[in-house]
Tab-separated table of C-alpha atoms in Angstrom:
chain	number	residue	atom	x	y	z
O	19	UNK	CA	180.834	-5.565	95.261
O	20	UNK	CA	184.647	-5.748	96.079
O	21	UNK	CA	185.997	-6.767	99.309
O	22	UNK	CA	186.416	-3.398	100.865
O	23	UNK	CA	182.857	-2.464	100.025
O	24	UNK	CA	181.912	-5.371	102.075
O	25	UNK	CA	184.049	-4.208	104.869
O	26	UNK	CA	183.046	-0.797	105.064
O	27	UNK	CA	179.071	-1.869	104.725
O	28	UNK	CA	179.576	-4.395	107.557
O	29	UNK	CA	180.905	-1.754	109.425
O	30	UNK	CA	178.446	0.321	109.446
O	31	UNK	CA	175.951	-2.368	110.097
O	32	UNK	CA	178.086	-3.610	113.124
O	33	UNK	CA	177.739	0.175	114.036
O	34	UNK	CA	173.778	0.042	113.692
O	35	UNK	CA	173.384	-3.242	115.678
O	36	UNK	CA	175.802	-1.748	118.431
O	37	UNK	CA	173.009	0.764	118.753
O	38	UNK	CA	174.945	3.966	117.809
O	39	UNK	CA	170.934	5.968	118.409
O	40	UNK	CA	171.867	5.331	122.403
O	41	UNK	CA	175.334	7.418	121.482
O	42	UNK	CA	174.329	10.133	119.576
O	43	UNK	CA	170.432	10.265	120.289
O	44	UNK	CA	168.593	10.320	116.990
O	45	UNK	CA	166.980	13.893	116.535
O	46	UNK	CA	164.113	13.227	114.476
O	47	UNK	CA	161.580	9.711	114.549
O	48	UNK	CA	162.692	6.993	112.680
O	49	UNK	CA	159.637	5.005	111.217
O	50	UNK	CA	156.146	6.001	112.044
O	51	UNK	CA	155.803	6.254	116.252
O	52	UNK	CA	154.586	3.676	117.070
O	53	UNK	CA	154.577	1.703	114.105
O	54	UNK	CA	151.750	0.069	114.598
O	55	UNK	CA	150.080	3.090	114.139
O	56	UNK	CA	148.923	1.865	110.616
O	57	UNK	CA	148.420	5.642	108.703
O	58	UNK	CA	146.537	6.423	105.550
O	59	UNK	CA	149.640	6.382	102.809
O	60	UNK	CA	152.259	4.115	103.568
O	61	UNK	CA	155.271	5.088	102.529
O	62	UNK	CA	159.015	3.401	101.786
O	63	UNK	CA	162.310	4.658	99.885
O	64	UNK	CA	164.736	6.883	99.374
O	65	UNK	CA	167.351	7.094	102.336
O	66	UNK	CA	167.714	10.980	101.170
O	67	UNK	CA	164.020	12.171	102.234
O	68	UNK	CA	163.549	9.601	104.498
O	69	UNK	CA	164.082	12.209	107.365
O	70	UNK	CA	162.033	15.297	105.912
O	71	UNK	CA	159.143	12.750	105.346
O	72	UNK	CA	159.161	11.432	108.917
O	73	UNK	CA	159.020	15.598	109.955
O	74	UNK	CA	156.075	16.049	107.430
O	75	UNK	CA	154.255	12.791	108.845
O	76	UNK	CA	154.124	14.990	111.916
O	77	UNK	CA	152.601	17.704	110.874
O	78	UNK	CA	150.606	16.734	107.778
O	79	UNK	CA	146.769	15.957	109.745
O	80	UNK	CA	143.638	15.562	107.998
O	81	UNK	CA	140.732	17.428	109.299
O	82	UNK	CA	140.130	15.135	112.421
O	83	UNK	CA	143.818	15.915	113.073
O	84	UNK	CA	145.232	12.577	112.407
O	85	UNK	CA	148.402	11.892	110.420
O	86	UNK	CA	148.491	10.822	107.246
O	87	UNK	CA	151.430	10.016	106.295
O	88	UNK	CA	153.275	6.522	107.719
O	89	UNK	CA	156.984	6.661	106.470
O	90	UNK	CA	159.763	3.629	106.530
O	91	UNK	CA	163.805	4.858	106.634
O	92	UNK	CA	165.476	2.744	104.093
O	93	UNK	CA	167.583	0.975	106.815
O	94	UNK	CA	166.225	-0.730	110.350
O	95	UNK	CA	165.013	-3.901	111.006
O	96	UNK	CA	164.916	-6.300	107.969
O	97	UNK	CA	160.822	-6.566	107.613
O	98	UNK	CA	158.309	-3.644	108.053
O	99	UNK	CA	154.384	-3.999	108.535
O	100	UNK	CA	153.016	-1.267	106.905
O	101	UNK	CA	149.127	-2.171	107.183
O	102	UNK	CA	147.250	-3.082	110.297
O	103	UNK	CA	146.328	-7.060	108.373
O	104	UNK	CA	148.683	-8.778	106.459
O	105	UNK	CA	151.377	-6.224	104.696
O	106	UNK	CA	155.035	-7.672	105.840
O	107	UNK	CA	157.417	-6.477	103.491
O	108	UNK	CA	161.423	-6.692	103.199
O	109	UNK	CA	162.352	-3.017	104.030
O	110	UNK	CA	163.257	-1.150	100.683
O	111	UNK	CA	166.328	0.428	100.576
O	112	UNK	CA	167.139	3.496	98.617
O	113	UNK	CA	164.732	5.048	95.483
O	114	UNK	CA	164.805	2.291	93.246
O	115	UNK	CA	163.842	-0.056	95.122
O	116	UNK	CA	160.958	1.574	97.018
O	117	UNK	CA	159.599	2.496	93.757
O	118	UNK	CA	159.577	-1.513	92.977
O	119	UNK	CA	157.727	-1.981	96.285
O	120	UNK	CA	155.173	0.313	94.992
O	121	UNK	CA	155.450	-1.167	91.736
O	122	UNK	CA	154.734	-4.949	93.566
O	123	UNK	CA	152.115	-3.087	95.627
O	124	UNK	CA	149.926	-2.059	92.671
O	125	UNK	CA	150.532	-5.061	90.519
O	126	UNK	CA	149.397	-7.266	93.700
O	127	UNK	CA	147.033	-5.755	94.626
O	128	UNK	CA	148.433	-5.890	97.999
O	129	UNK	CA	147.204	-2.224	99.127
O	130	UNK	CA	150.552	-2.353	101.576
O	131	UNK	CA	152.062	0.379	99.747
O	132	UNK	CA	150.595	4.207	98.818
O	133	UNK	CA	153.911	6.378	97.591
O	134	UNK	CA	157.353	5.740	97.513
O	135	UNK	CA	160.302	8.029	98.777
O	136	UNK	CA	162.491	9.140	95.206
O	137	UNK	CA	165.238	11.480	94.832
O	138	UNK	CA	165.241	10.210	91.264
O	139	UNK	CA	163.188	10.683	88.252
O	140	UNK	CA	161.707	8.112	86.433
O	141	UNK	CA	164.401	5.915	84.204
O	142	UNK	CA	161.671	4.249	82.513
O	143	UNK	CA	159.057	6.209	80.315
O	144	UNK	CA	157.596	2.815	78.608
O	145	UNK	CA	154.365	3.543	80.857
O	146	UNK	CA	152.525	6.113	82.622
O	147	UNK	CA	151.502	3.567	85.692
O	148	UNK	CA	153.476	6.039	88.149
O	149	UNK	CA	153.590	9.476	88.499
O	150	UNK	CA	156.314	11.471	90.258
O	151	UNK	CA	155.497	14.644	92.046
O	152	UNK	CA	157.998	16.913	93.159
O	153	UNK	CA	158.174	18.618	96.701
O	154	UNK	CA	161.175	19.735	97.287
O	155	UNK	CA	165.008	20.737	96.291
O	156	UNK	CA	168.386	19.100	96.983
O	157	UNK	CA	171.656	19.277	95.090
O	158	UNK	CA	174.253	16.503	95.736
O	159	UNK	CA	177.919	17.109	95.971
O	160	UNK	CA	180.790	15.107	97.390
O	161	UNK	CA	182.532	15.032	100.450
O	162	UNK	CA	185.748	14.362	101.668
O	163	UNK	CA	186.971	14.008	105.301
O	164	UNK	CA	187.866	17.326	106.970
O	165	UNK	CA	191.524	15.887	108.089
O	166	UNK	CA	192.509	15.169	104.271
O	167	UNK	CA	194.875	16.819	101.986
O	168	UNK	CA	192.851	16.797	99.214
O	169	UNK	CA	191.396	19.672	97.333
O	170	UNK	CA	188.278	21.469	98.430
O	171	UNK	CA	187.183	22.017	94.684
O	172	UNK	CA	187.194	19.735	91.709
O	173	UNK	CA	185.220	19.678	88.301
O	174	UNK	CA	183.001	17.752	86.684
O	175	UNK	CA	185.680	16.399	84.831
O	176	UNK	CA	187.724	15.862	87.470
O	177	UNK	CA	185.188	13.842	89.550
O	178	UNK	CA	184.651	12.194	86.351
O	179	UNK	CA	188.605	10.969	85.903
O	180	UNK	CA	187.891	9.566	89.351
O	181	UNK	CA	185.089	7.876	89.193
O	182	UNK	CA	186.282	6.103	86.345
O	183	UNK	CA	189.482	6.103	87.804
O	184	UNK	CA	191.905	7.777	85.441
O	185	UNK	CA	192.852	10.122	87.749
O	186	UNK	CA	193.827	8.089	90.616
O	187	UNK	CA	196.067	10.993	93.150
O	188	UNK	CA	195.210	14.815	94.280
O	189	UNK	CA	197.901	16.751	95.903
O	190	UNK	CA	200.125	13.101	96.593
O	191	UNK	CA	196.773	11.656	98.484
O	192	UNK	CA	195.532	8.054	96.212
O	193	UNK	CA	191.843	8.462	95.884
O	194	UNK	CA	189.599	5.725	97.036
O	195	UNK	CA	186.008	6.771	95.558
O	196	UNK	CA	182.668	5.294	97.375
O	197	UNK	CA	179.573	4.933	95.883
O	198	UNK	CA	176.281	4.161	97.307
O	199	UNK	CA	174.621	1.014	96.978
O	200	UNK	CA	172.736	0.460	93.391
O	201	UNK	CA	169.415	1.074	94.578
O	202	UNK	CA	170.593	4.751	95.372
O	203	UNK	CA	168.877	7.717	93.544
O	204	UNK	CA	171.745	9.798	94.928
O	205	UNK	CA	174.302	7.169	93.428
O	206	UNK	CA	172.530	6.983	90.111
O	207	UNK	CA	172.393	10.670	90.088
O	208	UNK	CA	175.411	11.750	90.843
O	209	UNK	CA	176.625	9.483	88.760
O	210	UNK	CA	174.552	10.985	85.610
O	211	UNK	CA	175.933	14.953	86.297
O	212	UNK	CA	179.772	13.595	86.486
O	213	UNK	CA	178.998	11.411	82.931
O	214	UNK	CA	180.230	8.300	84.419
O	215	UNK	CA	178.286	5.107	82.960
O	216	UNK	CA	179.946	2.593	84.555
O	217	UNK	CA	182.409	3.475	87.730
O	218	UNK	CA	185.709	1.901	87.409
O	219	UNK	CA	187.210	-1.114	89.001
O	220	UNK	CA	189.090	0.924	91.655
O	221	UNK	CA	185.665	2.528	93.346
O	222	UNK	CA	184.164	1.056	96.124
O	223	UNK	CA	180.507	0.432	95.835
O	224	UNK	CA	177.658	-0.329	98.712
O	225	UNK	CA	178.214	1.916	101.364
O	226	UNK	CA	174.944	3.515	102.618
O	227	UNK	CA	174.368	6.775	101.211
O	228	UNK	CA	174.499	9.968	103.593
O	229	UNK	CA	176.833	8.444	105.673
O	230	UNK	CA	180.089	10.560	106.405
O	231	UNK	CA	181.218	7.532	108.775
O	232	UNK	CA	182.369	5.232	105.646
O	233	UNK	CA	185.136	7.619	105.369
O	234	UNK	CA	187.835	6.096	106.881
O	235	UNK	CA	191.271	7.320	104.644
O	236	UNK	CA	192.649	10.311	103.190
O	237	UNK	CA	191.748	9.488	99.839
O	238	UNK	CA	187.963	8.841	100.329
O	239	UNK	CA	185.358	10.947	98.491
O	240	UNK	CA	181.894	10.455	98.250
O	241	UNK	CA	178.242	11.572	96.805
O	242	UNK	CA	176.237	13.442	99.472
O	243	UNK	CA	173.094	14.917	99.408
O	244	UNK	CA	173.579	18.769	100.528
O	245	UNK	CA	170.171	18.692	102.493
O	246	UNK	CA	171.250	15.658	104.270
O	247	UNK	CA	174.390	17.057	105.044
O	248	UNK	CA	172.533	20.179	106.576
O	249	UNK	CA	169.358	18.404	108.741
O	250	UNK	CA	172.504	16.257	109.934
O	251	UNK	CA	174.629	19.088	110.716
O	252	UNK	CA	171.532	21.226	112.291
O	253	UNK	CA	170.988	18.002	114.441
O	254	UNK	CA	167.419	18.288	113.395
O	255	UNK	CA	168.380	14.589	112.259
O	256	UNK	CA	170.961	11.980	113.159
O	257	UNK	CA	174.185	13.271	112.591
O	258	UNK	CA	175.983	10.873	110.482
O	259	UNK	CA	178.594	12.948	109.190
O	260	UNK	CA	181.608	11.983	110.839
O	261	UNK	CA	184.344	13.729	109.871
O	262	UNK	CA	183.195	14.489	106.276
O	263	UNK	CA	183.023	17.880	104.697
O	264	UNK	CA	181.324	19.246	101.818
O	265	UNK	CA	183.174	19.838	98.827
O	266	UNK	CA	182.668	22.644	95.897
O	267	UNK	CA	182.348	21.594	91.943
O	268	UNK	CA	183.840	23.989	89.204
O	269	UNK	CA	184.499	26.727	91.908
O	270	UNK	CA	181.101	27.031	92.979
O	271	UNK	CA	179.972	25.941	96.947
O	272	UNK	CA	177.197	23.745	97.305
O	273	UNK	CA	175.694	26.172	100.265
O	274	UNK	CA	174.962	30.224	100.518
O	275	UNK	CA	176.748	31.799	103.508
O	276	UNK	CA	174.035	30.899	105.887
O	277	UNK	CA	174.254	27.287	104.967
O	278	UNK	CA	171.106	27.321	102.535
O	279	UNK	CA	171.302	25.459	99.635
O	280	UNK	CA	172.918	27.135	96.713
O	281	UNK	CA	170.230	27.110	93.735
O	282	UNK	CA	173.809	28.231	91.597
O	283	UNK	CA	175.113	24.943	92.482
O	284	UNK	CA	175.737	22.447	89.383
O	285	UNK	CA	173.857	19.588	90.608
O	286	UNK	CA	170.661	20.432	91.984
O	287	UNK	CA	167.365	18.391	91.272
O	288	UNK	CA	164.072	17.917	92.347
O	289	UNK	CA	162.926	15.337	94.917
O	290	UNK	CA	159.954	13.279	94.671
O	291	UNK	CA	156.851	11.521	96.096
O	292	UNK	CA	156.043	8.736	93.875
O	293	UNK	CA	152.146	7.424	93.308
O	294	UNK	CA	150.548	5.235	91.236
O	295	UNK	CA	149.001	7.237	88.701
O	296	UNK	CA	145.239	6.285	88.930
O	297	UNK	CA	145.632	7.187	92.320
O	298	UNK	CA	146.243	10.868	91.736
O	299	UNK	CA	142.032	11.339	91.436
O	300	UNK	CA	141.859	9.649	95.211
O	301	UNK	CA	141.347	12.379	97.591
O	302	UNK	CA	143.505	11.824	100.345
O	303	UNK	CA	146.222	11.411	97.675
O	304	UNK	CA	145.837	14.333	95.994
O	305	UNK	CA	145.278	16.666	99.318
O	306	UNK	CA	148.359	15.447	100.946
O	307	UNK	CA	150.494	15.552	97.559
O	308	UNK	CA	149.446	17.371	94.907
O	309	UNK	CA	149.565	20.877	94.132
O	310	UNK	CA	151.195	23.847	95.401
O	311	UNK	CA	148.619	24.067	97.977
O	312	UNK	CA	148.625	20.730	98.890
O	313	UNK	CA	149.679	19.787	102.625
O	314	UNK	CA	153.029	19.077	102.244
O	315	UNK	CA	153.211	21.596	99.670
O	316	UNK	CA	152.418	24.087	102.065
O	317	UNK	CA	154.513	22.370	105.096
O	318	UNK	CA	157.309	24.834	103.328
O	319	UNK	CA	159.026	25.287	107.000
O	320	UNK	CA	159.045	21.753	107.653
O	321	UNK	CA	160.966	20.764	103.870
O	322	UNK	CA	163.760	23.719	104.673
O	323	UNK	CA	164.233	22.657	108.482
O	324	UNK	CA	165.629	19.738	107.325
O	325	UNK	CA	168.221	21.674	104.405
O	326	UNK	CA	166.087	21.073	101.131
O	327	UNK	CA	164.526	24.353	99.157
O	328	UNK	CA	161.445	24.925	98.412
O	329	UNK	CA	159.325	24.809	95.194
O	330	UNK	CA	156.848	27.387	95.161
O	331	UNK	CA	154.597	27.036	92.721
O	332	UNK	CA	156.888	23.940	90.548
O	333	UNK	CA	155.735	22.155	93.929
O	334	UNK	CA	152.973	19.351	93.709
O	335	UNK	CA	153.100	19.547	90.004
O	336	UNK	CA	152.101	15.954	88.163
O	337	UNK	CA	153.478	15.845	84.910
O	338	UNK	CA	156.386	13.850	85.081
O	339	UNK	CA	155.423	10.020	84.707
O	340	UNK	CA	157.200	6.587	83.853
O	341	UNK	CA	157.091	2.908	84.739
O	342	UNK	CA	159.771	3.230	87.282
């Protein structure tokens, strides 16, 4: 990580311990409330779902009308408890490394862990341990802030040149690209539509994803999820935007008119709940998570209040398996 990833990050961090929630009041819970209410599946991952899986841990009841679901945000306090005896874990931050806390989980033992949070799919196929079930869609697109001179459109190959920085100026503005941190599915991604294997020297990497507030210059663009971007912009989450706007890829806008996501878009993908696969046959498990008719399956208003589409009958499905 260069030096002016490590600004920016500490930045934002500064930001977080300054208590930014009492400035803009955070619209949606973050963590299970109260977290010591110690729920059936625990839950950690992906900063991009993070929000729509604290909304379906509100509504998603089993038949006493409990909730199920206990979800940790990939940033907070440094340790979580996610069972009521023993189960102190360092919080996982972003896909990869909530699926490695699973991954822990099962090879422990430990029974701290029941899903993680992905908004990848597997990048290992060497096993069939895990299984990834999809619930919902998201595209990811970049952003720029709305006070730069910088195009509103690029390609593919454009964000390409940047990213591995042979194209290093737009319209007389010098780009300065962020990435995510590497535990990001969004980074890795993003990353995998533009063709970029390894991001040149001039990008700064380990912002937090989602997080319009790391762009500070002219010449900063960034990955964003789209249904982020939305639930932050709908305030039905904390608005981290800042002064960042969406921008369009090869002509085409990453929204419809009335701010849906646009299924045309180049880089959509499928978002995931990730379970150990033995599990799958457990029937809390498979209620809550698999199949179209399954409960979050069927909490279809609750996945497109906060920006992502819908699956229909693709939803639940439990074909898609790896090590991690």
């Amino acid at each position: 990580m260069n030096v002016k990833s490590r600004a920016r990050t500490g930045a934002a961090l500064a930001v977080a311990a300054l208590g930014l929630g009492a400035v803009l009041a955070p619209a949606a819970q973050a963590d299970p409330n109260p977290v010591t209410q110690y729920r059936t599946l625990a839950g950690v991952g992906s900063d991009t779902t993070q929000d729509v899986l604290n909304g379906l841990g509100d509504v998603v009841v089993n038949a006493f009308n409990q909730k199920i679901i206990a979800s940790w945000n990939a940033t907070g306090t440094a340790t979580i408890k996610t069972k009521t005896t023993g189960c102190v874990i360092n919080r996982p931050n972003g896909s990869s490394a909530g699926i490695d806390a699973l991954r822990n989980a099962v090879d422990t033992n430990s029974g701290c862990l029941d899903f993680a949070r992905s908004s990848r799919g597997p990048v290992d196929t060497t096993s069939t341990d895990l299984t990834w079930i999809p619930f919902a869609k998201d595209a990811v697109s970049w952003v720029k802030r709305s006070d730069s001179a910088l195009p509103a459109n690029l390609t593919a190959a454009q964000l390409k040149d940047v990213y591995e920085c042979n194209l290093t100026t737009l319209n007389g503005v010098a780009l300065t690209p962020l990435l995510p941190q590497a535990n990001s599915g969004t980074r890795q991604y993003f990353l995998s539509s533009i063709g970029v294997t390894t991001p040149g020297s001039c990008v700064t990497q380990g912002v937090q994803e989602n997080d319009g507030t790391v762009l500070d210059t002219a010449g900063d663009i960034a990955p964003y999820s789209v249904a982020q971007y939305t639930a932050q912009e709908k305030a039905v989450v904390t608005d981290r935007r800042g002064a960042a706007v969406l921008g369009s890829v090869a002509s085409v806008a990453p929204r419809n008119a009335d701010k849906t996501l646009n299924l045309s878009f180049p880089f959509t993908r499928d978002v995931y709940n990730v379970v150990p696969t033995p599990k799958l046959t457990n029937a809390t498990v498979a209620s809550t998570f698999v199949g179209s008719t399954s409960k979050v399956c069927a909490a279809a208003t609750t996945i497109a209040n906060h920006g992502f589409g819908t699956l229909g009958a693709n939803c639940g499905t439990t074909t898609l398996k790896g090590e991690r």
